[in-house]
Short mmCIF file of C-alpha atoms and ligand atoms in Angstrom, two decimals:
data_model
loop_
_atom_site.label_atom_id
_atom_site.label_comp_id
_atom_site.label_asym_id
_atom_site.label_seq_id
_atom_site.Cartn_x
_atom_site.Cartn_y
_atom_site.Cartn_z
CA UNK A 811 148.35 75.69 71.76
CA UNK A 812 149.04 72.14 72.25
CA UNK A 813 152.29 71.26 74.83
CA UNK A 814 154.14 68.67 74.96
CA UNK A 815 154.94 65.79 77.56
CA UNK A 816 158.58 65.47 78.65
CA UNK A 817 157.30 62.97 81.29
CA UNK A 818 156.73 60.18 78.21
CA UNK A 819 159.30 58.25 77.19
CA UNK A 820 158.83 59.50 73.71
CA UNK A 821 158.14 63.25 73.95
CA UNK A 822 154.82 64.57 72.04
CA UNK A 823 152.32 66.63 71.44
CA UNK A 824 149.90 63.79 69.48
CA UNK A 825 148.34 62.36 73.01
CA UNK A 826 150.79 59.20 72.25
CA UNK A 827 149.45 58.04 76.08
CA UNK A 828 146.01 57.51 74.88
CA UNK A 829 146.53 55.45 72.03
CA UNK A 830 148.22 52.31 73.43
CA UNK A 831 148.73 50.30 70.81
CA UNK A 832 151.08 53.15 68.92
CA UNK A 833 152.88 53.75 71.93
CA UNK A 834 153.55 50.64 71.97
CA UNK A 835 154.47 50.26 68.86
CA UNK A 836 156.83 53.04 68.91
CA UNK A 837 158.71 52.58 71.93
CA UNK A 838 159.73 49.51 70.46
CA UNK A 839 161.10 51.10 67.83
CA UNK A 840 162.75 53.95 70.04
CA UNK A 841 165.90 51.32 71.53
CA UNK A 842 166.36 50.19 67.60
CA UNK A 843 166.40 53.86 66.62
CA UNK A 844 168.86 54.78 69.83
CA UNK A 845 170.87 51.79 68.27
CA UNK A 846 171.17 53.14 64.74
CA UNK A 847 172.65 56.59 66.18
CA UNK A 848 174.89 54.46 68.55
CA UNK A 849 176.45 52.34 65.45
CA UNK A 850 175.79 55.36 63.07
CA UNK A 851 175.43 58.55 64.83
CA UNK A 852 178.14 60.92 65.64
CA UNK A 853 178.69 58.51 68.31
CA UNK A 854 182.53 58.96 69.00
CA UNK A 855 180.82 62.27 70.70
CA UNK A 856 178.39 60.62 72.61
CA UNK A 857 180.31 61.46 76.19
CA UNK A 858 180.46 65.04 75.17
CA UNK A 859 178.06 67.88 76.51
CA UNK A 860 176.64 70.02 74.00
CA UNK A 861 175.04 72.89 74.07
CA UNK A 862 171.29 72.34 71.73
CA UNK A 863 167.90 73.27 71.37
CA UNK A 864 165.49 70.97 71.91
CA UNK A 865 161.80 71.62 70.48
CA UNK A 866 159.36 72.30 73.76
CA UNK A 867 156.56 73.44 71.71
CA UNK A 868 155.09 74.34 68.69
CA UNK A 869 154.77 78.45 68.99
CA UNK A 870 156.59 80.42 66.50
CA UNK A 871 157.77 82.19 69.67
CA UNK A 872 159.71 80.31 72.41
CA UNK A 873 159.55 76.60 70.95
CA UNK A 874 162.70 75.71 71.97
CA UNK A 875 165.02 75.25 75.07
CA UNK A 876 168.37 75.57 74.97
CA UNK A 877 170.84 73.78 77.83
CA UNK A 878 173.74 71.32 77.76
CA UNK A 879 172.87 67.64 76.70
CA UNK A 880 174.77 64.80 76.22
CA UNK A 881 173.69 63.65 72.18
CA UNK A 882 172.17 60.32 73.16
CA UNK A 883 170.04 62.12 76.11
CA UNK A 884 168.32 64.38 73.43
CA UNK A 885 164.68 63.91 74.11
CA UNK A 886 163.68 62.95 70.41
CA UNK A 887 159.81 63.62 70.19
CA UNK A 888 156.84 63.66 68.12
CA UNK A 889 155.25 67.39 67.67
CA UNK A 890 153.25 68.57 65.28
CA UNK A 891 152.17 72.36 64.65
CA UNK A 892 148.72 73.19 65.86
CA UNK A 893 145.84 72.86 63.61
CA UNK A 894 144.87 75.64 61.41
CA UNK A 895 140.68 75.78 62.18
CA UNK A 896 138.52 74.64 59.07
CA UNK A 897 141.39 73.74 56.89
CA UNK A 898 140.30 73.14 53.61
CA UNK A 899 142.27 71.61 50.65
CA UNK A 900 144.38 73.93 48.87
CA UNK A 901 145.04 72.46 45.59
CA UNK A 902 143.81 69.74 43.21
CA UNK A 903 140.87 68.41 42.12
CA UNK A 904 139.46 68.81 45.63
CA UNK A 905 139.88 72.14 45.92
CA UNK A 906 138.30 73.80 48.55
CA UNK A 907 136.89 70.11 50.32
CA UNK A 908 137.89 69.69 53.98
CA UNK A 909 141.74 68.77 54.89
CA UNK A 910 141.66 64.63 55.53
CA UNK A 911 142.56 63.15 59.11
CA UNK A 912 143.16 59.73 57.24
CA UNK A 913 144.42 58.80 54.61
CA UNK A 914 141.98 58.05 51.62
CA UNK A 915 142.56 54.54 51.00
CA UNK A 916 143.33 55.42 47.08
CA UNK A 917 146.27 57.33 47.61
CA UNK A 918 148.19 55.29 50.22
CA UNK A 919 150.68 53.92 48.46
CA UNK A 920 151.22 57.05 46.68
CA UNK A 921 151.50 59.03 50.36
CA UNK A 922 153.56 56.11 51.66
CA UNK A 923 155.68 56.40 48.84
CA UNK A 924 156.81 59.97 49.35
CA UNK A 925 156.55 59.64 53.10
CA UNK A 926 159.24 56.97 52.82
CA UNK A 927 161.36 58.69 50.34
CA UNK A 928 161.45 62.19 53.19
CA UNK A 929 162.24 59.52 56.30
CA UNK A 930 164.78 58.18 54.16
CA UNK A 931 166.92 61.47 53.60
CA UNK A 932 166.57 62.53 57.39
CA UNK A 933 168.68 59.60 58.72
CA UNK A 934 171.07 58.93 55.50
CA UNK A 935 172.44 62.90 56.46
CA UNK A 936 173.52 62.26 60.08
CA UNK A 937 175.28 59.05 58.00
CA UNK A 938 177.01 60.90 55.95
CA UNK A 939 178.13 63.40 58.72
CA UNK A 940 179.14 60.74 60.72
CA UNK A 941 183.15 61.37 60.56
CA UNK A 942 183.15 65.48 60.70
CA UNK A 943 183.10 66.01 64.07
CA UNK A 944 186.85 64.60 63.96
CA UNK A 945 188.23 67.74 62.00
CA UNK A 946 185.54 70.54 63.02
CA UNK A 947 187.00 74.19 62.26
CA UNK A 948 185.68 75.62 65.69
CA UNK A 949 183.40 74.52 68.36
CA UNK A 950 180.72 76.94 67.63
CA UNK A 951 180.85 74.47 64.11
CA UNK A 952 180.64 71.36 66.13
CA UNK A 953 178.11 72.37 67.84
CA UNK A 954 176.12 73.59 64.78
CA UNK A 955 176.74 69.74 62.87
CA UNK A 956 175.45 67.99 66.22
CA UNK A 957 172.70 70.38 66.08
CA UNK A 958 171.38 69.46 62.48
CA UNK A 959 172.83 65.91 63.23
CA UNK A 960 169.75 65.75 66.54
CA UNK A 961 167.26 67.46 64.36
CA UNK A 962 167.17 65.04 61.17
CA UNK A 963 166.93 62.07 64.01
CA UNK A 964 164.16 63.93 64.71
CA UNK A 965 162.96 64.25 61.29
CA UNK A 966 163.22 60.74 61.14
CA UNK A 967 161.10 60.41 64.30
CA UNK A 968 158.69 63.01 62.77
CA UNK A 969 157.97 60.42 59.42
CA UNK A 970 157.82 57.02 61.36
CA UNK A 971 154.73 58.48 63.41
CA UNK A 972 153.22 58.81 60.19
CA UNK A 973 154.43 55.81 59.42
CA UNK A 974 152.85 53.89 62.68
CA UNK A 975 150.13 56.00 63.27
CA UNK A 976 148.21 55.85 59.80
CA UNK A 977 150.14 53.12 57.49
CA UNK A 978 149.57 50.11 59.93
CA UNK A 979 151.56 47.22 59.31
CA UNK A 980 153.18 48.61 55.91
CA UNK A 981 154.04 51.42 58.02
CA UNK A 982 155.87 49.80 60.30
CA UNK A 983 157.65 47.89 58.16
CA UNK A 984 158.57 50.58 56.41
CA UNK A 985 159.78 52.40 59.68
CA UNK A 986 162.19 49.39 59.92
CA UNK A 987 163.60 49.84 56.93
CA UNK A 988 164.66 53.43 57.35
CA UNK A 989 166.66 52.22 60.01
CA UNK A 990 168.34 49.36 57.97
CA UNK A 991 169.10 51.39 54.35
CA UNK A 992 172.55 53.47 54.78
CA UNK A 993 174.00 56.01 52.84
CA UNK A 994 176.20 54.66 50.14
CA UNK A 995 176.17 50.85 51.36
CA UNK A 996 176.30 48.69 47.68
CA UNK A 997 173.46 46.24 49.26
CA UNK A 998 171.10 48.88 50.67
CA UNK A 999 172.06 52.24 49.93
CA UNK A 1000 169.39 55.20 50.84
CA UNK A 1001 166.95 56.15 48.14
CA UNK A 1002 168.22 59.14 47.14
CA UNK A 1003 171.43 59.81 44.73
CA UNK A 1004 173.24 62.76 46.73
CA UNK A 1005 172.06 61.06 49.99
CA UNK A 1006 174.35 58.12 49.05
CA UNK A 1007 177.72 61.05 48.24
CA UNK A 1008 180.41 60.79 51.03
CA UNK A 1009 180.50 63.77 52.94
CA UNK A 1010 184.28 63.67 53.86
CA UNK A 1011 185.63 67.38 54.40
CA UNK A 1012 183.56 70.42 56.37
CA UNK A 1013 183.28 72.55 52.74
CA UNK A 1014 181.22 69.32 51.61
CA UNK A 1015 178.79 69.62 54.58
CA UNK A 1016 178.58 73.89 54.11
CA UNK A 1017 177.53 73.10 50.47
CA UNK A 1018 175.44 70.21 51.67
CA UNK A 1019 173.82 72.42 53.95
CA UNK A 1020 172.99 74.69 51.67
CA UNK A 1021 171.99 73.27 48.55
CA UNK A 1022 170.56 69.45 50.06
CA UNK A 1023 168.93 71.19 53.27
CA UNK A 1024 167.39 73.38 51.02
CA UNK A 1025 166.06 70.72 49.31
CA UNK A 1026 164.32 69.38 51.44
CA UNK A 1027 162.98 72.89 52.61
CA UNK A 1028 161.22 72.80 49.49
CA UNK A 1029 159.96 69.67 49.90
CA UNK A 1030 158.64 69.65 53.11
CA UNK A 1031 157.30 72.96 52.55
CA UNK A 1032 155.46 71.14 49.35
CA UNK A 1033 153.99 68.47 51.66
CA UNK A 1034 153.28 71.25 54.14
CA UNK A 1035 150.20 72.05 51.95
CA UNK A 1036 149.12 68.49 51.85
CA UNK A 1037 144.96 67.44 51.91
CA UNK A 1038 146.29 65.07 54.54
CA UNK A 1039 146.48 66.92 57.46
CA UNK A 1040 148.72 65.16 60.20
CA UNK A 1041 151.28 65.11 57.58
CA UNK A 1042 151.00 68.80 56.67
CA UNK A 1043 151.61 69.26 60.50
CA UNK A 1044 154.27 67.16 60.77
CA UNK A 1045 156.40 69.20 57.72
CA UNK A 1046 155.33 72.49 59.49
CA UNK A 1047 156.84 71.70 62.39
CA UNK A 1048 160.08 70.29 60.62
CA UNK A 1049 160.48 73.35 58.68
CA UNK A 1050 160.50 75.13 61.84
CA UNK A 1051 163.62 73.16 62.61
CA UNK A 1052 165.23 72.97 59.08
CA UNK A 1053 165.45 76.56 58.25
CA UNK A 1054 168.51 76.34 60.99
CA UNK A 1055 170.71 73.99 58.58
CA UNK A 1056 170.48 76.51 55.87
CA UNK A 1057 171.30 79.53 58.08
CA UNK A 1058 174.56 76.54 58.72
CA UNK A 1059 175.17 76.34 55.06
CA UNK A 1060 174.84 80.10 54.46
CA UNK A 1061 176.73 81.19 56.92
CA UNK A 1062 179.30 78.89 56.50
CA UNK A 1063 180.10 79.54 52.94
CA UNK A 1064 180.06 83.22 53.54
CA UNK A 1065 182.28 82.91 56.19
CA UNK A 1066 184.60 80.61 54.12
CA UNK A 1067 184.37 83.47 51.66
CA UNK A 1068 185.05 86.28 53.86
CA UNK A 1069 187.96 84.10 55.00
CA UNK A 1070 189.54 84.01 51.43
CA UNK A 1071 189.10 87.80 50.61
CA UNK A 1072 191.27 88.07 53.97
CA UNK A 1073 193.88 85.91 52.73
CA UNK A 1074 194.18 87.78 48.82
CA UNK A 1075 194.11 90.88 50.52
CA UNK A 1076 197.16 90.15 53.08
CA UNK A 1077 198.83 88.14 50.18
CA UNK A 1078 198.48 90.68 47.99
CA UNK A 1079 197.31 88.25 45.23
CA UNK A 1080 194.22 86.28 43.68
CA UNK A 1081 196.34 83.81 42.57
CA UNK A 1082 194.51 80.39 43.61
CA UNK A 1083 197.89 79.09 44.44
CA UNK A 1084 198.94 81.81 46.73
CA UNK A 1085 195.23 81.53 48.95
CA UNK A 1086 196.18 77.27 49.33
CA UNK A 1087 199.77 78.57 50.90
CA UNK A 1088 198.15 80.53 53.38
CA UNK A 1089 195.76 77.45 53.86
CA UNK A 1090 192.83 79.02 52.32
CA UNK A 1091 190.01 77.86 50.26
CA UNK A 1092 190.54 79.80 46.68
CA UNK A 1093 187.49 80.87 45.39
CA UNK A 1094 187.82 78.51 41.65
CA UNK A 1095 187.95 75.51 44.00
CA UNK A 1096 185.05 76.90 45.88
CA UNK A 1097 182.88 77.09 42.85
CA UNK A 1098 183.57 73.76 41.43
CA UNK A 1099 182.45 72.19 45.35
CA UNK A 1100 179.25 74.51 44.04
CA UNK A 1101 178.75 73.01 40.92
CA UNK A 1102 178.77 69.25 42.28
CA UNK A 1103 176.36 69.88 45.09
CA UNK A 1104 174.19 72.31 43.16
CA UNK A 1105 173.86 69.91 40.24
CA UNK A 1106 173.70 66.52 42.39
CA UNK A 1107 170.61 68.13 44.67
CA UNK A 1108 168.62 69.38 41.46
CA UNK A 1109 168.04 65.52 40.29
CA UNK A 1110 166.45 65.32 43.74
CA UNK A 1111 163.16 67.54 42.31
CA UNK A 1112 162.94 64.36 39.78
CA UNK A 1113 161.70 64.67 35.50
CA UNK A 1114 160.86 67.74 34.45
CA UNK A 1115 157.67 66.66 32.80
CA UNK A 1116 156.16 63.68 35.21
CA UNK A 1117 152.78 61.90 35.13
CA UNK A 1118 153.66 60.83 39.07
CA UNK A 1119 154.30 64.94 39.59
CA UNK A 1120 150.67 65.68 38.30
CA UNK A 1121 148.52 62.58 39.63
CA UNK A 1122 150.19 63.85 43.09
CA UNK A 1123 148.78 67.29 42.48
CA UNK A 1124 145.37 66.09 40.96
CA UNK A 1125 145.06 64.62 44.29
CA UNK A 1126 145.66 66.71 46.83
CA UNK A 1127 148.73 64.78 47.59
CA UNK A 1128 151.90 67.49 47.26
CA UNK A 1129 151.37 70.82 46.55
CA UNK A 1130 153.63 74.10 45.53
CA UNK A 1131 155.27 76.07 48.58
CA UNK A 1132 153.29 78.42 49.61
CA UNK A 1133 150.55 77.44 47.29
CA UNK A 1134 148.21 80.17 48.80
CA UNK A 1135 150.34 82.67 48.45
CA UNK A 1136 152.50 82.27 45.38
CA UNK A 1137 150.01 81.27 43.12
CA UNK A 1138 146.37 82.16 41.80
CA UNK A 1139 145.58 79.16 40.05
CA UNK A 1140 145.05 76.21 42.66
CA UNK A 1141 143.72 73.86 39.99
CA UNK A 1142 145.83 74.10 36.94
CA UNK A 1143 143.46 71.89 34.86
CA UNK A 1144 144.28 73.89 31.99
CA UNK A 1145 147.73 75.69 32.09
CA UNK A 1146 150.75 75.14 30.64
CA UNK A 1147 154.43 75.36 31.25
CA UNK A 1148 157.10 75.89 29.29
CA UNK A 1149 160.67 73.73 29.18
CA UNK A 1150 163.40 73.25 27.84
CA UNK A 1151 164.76 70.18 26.60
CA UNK A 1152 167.20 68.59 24.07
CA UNK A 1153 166.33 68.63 20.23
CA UNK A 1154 167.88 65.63 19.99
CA UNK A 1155 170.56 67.16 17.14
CA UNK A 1156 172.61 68.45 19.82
CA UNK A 1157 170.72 71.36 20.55
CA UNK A 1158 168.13 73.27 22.87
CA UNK A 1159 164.22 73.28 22.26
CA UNK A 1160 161.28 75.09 23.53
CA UNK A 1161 158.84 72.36 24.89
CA UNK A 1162 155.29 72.65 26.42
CA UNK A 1163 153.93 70.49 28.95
CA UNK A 1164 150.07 70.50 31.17
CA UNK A 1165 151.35 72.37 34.12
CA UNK A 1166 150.38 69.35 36.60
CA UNK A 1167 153.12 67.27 34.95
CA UNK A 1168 155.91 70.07 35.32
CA UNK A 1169 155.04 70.59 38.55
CA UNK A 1170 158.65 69.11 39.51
CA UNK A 1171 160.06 71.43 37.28
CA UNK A 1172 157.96 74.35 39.17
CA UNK A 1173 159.11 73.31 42.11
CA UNK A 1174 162.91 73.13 40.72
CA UNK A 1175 162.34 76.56 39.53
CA UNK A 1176 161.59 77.92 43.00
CA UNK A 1177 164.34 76.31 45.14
CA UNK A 1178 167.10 77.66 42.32
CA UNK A 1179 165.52 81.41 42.97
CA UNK A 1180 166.19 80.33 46.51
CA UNK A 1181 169.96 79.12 45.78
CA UNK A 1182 170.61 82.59 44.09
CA UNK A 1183 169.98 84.58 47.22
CA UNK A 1184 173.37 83.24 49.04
CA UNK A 1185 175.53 83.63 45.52
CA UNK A 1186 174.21 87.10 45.04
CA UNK A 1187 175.47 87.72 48.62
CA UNK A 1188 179.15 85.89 48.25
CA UNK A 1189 179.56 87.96 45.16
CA UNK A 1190 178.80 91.47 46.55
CA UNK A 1191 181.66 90.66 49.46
CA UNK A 1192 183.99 89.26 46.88
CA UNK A 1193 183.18 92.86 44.50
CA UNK A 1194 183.63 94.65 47.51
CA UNK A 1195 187.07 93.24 48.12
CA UNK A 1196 187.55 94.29 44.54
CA UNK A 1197 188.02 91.38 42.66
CA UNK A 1198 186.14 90.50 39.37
CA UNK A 1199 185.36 86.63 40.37
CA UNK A 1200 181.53 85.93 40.54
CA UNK A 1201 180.47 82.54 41.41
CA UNK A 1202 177.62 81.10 39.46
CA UNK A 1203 175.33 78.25 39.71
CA UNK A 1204 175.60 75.94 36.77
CA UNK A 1205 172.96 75.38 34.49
CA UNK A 1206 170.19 73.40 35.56
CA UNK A 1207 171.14 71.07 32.59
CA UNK A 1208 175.07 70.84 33.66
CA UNK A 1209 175.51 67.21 34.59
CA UNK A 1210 171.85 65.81 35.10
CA UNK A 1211 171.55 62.22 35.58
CA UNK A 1212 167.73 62.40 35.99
CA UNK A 1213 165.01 63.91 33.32
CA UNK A 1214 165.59 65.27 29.90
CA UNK A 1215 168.89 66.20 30.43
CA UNK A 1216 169.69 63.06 32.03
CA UNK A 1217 173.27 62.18 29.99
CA UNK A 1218 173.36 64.59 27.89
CA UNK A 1219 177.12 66.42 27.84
CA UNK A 1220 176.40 70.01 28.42
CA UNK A 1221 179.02 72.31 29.68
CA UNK A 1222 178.30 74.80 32.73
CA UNK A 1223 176.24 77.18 30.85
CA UNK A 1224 174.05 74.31 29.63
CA UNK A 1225 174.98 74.27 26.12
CA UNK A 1226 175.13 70.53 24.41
CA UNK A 1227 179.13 69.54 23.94
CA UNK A 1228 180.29 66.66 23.00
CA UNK A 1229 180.86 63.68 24.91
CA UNK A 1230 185.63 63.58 24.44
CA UNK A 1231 184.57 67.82 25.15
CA UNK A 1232 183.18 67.11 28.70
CA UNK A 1233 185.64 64.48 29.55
CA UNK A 1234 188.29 66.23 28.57
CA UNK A 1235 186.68 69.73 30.91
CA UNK A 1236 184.84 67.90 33.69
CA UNK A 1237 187.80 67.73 35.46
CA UNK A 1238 188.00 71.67 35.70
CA UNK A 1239 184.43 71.89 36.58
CA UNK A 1240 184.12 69.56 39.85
CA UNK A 1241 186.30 69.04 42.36
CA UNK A 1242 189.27 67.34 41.34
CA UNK A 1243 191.44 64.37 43.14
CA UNK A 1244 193.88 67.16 43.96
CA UNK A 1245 191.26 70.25 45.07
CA UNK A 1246 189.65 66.82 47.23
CA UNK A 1247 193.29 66.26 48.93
CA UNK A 1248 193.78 70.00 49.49
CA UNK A 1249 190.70 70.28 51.31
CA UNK A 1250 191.21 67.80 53.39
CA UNK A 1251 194.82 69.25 54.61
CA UNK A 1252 193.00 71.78 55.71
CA UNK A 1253 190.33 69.51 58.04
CA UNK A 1254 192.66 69.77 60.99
CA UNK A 1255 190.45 70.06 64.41
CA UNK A 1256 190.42 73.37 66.27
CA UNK A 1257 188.72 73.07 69.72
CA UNK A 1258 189.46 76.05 71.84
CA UNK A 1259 186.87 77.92 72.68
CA UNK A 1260 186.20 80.87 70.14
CA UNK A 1261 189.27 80.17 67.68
CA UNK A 1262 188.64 79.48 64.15
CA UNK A 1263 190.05 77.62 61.46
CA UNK A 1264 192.77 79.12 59.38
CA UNK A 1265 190.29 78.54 56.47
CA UNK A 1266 187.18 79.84 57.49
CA UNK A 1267 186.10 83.68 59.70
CA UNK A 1268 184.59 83.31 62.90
CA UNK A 1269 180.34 83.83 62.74
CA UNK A 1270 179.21 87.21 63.12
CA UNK A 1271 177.13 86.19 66.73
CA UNK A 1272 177.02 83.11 68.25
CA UNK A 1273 174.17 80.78 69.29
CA UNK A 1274 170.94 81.90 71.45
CA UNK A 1275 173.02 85.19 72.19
CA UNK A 1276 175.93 83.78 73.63
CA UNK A 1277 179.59 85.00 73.00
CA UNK A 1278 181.58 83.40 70.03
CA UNK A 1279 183.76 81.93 72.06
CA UNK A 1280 181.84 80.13 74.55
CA UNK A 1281 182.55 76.61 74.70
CA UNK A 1282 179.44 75.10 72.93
CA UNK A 1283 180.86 72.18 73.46
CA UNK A 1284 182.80 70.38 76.15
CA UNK A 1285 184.63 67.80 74.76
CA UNK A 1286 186.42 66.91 78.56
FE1 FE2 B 737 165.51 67.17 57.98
FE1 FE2 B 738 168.06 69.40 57.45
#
């Protein structure tokens, strides 16, 4: 197993010290980086101790360390999981071929491309999160956002080696760039549509978490199987890191659930009105936070059908998750898929597209399986409590602005409505200018240690084995 140097200015595991020139290079990109997080950061924090992980290896067991940091101390390092011996590709027309070290001159811009597009969402997040710590429900929730907040700088880190080590001077242009796009600025906003929406109240960042995290689970976890191996690595490693942001989201919706059952039980009542008087999140307005993050995050996949989607397969490029193991047909020369797009009269039709060019909608497919899990969860609490609410995910045609369904009026079920229809029930189907000013009543700051928000339960266990109520962070 490879370790990593904490004695380097930038941390790693890639033997940065032996390849001067990229050391170089990035450690003059590490003060512009430590800027960005100063002007952009959660820097009105950056006095504060906090208790994180920081990645100290890259064994499934034991690769992290856990202490009290202050956020612009984090040691923000390069790692990349170990090798896997005789890698071959596993996917594509070069099926079977050895895994690349470099990138085949070919397919640059197409890597550089997608390489890009991940750096970009890592940094545009902490952007977005910027404000929250202000109003956080409990410590063991500041802690958590600072946590995820540390880790997609690293993410960030994670893409510009990429970026330096194999993309030369593109590269680093391009690593300059990430720092100077920010999320919803009209001159250079980030790439990304729902890496541009404000993330202004702590509901926002649960559903964030859980739907745009999980994302970009399935994304890295596509690039994971990558022909090009430092980059398959490189998402290995992040994934590592990333599967803590959903747990975040999860967890933080079911405890915003729980929370709510609580309240209709002492009130007595399901009545939304009655939950907002005892300052709780009712479970309609709840739903509609779902459907805007759900539907917002499932333009991220891209077009259903996609000559882009299947050139990047042909070539070894991006692959399915778990390719290996999902899947019996690496090659898909010859398959087909099925969708489903508008008839153009208002209606549904059955369409059929080469697999390699629905491979977005494959993907798609997979991470909405993967939404389900937490829904299916939520909704056995809330029939427990004995109520008959369920909450759903929308359709994955409800309010599309990229693909088939791109503009189309559907309503949540996916059924084409007319255009006065959805106006006139769009406002009961995402959050509203009232449900948004509600919310944000409720983002008022609780900091002692172990006490919760009137809106949301306290977590089950808290971090690394430590009480609940230890005081994650120390805001002196
Ligand atoms: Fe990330
Ligand atoms: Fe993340």
């Amino acid at each position: 197993m490879s370790t990593i140097d904490y004695s380097e200015k930038i941390p790693n595991n890639v033997d940065l010290a032996n390849d001067k020139t990229l050391q170089r290079a990035l450690e003059h990109w590490q003060p512009r980086f430590l800027d960005w997080w100063r002007e952009m950061g959660p820097n009105d924090f950056a006095s504060v101790d906090v208790y994180l992980r920081t990645a100290v290896g890259v064994d499934a067991q034991g690769w992290a360390h856990y202490g009290t940091v202050k956020m612009p101390d984090y040691r923000w390092g390069i790692f990349l999981a170990d090798p896997i011996a005789d890698r071959t590709i596993g996917f594509g027309d070069s099926f079977g071929q050895p895994v690349w070290q470099q990138v085949p001159g070919e397919f640059r811009s197409q890597f550089r491309r997608l390489i890009v597009t991940q750096g970009d969402t890592e940094p545009a997040s902490v952007e977005q999160q910027h404000r929250l710590g202000h109003t956080c429900p409990s410590l063991y929730d500041l802690r958590n956002l600072f946590q995820i907040n540390v880790e997609e700088g690293r993410h960030l880190w994670a893409m510009v080696y990429i970026l330096h080590a194999y993309f030369g001077r593109d590269g680093r242009e391009e690593a300059g760039e990430l720092l100077a796009r920010h999320s919803g600025d009209v001159d250079k906003p980030r790439i990304l549509g729902t890496f541009n929406e404000p993330i202004e109240d702590w509901l926002s960042f649960f559903c964030f978490c859980y739907f745009t995290d999980r994302d970009g689970k399935f994304q890295l976890k596509s690039l994971a199987e990558s022909s090009f191996d430092p980059l398959a690595r490189t998402c290995r490693f992040m994934l590592t890191e990333e599967a803590h942001h959903m747990f975040v989201g999860e967890t933080g919706l079911g405890r915003i659930v729980r929370r709510t059952l609580e309240v209709m039980k002492e009130a007595g009542s399901d009545d939304p009105e009655a939950v907002r008087r005892q300052g709780a999140v009712d479970l309609p307005l709840l739903q509609r936070y779902l459907n805007f993050w759900f539907s917002s995050s499932l333009d991220l996949f891209g077009s259903e059908v996609s000559s882009n989607a299947a050139t990047t397969f042909a070539n070894g490029i991006k692959g399915r998750p778990d390719e290996m193991t999902q899947y019996q047909d690496h090659v898909c020369a010859d398959s087909t898929f099925e969708i489903e797009i508008p008839d153009g009269k208002g209606g549904v039709m059955k369409d059929t597209s080469p697999m390699r060019n629905a491979m977005n909608e494959v993907l798609r497919d997979a991470y909405i399986r993967d939404c389900e899990i937490g829904l299916k969860r939520w909704n056995m609490q809330i029939k427990r409590g004995g109520h008959k609410f369920e909450l759903k995910l929308p359709s994955n045609r409800f309010r599309r602005a990229i693909g088939a369904w791109a503009n189309i009026p559907t309503d949540l079920e996916g059924r084409p409505i007319d255009r006065e229809e959805l106006d006139r029930l769009l406002p009961g189907w995402l959050p509203s200018a009232s449900d948004k000013a509600f919310v944000r009543s409720l983002m008022q700051r609780v900091v002692e240690p172990g006490k919760m928000a009137a809106w949301i339960a306290p977590p089950d266990r808290g971090i690394n084995n430590l009480a609940v109520d230890y005081e994650y962070v120390r805001l002196n």
